[in-house]
C-alpha positions as a LaTeX table, in Angstrom:
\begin{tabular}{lrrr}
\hline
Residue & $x$ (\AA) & $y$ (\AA) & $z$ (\AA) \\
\hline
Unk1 & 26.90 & 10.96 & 12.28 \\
Unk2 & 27.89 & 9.36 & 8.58 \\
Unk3 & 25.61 & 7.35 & 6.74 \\
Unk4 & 27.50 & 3.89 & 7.72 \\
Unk5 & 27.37 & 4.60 & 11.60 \\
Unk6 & 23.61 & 5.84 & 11.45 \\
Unk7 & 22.82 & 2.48 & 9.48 \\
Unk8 & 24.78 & 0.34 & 12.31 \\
Unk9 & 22.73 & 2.15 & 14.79 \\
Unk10 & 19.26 & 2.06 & 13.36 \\
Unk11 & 18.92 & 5.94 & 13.03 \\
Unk12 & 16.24 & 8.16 & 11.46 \\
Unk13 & 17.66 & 8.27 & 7.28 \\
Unk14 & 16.91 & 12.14 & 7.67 \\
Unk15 & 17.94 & 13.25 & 10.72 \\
Unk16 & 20.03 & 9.97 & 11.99 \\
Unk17 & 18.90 & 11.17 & 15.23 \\
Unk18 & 15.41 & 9.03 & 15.91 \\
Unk19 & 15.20 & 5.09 & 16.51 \\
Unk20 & 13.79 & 2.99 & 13.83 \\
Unk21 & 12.74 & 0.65 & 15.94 \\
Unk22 & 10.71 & 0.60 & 19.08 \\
Unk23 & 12.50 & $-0.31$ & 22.23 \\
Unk24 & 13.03 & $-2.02$ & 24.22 \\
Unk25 & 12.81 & $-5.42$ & 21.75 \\
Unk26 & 10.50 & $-7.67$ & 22.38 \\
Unk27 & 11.14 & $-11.30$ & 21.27 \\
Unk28 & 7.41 & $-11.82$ & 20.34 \\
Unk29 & 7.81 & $-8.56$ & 17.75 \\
Unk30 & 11.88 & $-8.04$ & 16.65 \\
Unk31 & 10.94 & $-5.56$ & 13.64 \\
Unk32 & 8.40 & $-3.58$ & 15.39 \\
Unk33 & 8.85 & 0.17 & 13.93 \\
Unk34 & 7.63 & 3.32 & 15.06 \\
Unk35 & 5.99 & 4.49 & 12.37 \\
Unk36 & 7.78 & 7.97 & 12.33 \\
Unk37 & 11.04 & 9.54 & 13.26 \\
Unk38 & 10.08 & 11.11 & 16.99 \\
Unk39 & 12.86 & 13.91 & 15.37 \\
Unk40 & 11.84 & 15.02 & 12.00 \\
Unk41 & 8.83 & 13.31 & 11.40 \\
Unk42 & 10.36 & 11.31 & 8.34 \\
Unk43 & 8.11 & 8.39 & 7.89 \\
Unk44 & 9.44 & 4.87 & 8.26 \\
Unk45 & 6.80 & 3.00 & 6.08 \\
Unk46 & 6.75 & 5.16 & 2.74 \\
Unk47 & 4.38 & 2.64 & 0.49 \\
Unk48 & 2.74 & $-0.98$ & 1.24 \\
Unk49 & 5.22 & $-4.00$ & 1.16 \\
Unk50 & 8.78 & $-1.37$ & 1.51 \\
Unk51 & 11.08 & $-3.40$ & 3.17 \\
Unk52 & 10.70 & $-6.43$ & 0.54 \\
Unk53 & 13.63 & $-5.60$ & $-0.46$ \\
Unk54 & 15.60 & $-5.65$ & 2.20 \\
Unk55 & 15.22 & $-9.64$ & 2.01 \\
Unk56 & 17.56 & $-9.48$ & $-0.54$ \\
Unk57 & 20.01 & $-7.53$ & 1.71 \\
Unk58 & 19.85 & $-10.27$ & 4.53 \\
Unk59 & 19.93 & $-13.02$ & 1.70 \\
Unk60 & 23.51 & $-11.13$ & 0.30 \\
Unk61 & 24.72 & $-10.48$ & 3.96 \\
Unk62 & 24.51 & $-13.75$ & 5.58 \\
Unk63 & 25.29 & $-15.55$ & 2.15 \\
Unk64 & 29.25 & $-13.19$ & 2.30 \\
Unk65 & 28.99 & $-14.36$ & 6.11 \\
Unk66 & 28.67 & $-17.66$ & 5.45 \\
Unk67 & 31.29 & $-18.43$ & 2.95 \\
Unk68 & 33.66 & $-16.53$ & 4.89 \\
Unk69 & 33.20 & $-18.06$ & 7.88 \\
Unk70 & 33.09 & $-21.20$ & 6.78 \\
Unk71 & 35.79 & $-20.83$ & 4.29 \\
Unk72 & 38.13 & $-19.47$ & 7.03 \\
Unk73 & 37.28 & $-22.35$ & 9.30 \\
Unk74 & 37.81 & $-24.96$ & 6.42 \\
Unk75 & 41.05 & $-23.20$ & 4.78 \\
Unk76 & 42.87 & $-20.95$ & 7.60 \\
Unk77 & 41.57 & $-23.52$ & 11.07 \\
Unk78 & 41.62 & $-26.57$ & 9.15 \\
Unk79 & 38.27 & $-27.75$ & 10.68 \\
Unk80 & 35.99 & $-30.46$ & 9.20 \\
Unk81 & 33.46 & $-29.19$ & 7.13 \\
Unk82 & 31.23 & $-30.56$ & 9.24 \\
Unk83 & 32.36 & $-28.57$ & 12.83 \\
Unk84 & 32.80 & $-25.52$ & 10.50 \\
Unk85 & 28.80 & $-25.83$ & 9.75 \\
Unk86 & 28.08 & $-26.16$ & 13.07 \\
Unk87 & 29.80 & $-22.73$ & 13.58 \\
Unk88 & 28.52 & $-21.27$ & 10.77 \\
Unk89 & 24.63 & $-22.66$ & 12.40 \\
Unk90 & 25.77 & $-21.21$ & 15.92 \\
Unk91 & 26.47 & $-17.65$ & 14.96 \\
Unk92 & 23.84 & $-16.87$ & 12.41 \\
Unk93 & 21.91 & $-18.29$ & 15.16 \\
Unk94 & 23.03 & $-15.46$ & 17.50 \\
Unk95 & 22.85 & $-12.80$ & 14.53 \\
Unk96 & 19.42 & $-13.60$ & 13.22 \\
Unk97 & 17.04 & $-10.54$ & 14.81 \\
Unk98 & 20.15 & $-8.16$ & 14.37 \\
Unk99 & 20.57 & $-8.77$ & 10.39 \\
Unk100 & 16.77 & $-8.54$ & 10.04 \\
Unk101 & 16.67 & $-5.17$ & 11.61 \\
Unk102 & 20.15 & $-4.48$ & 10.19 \\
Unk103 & 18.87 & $-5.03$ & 6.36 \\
Unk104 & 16.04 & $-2.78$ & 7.28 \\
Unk105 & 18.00 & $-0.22$ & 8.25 \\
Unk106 & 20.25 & $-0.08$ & 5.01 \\
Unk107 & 16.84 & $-0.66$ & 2.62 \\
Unk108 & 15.69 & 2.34 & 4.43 \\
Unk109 & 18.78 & 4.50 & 4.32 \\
Unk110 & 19.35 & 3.43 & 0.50 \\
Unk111 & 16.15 & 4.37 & $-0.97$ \\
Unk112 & 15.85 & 7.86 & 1.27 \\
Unk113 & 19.04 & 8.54 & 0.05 \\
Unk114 & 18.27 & 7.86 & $-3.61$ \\
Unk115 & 14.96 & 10.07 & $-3.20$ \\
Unk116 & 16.61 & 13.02 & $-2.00$ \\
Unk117 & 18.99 & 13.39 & $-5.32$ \\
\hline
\end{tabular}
């Protein structure tokens, strides 16, 4: 498994064989992590406050998303600005617990990588 597919699937950094996250999901906890990989023993939670930064992931991945989609409904579908909005409000809607575990995953997988060189 490749560093982009073990990101999509929420894989241990290490091993890319252990979940990140505990499942099944629960709506009333989305991000709940195991603290460990069940594989390699890799811990998930290296230092207090980790994943701040994978705010700014989300932030950069649903601000491309947005433009694009809206942009494409605007410039290629020739929608109002208004109905393209609406779109735009409709799928981050449906995308929202994904990218949050999603930029997780990636903060994770960046910084382990960086530590290991």
């Amino acid at each position: 498994m490749n560093f982009i597919s073990s990101v999509l699937k929420m894989t241990c950094p290490r091993c890319r064989k252990g979940e990140l996250f505990v499942k099944p999901m629960k709506l009333s906890r989305p991000l709940l992590m195991h603290k460990r990989c069940s594989v390699c023993n890799q811990n998930f939670e290296p230092e207090v406050g980790f994943y701040y930064g994978a705010m700014f992931i989300s932030y950069v991945f649903i601000a491309i998303t947005s433009l694009l989609i809206v942009g494409t409904c605007v410039f290629l579908f020739k929608l109002s600005v208004e109905i393209s909005f609406g779109i735009l409000l409709f799928f981050l809607a449906l995308i929202f617990i994904w990218n949050l575990r999603f930029s997780r995953s990636f903060w994770i997988h960046i910084i382990m990588r960086q530590r290991k060189q």
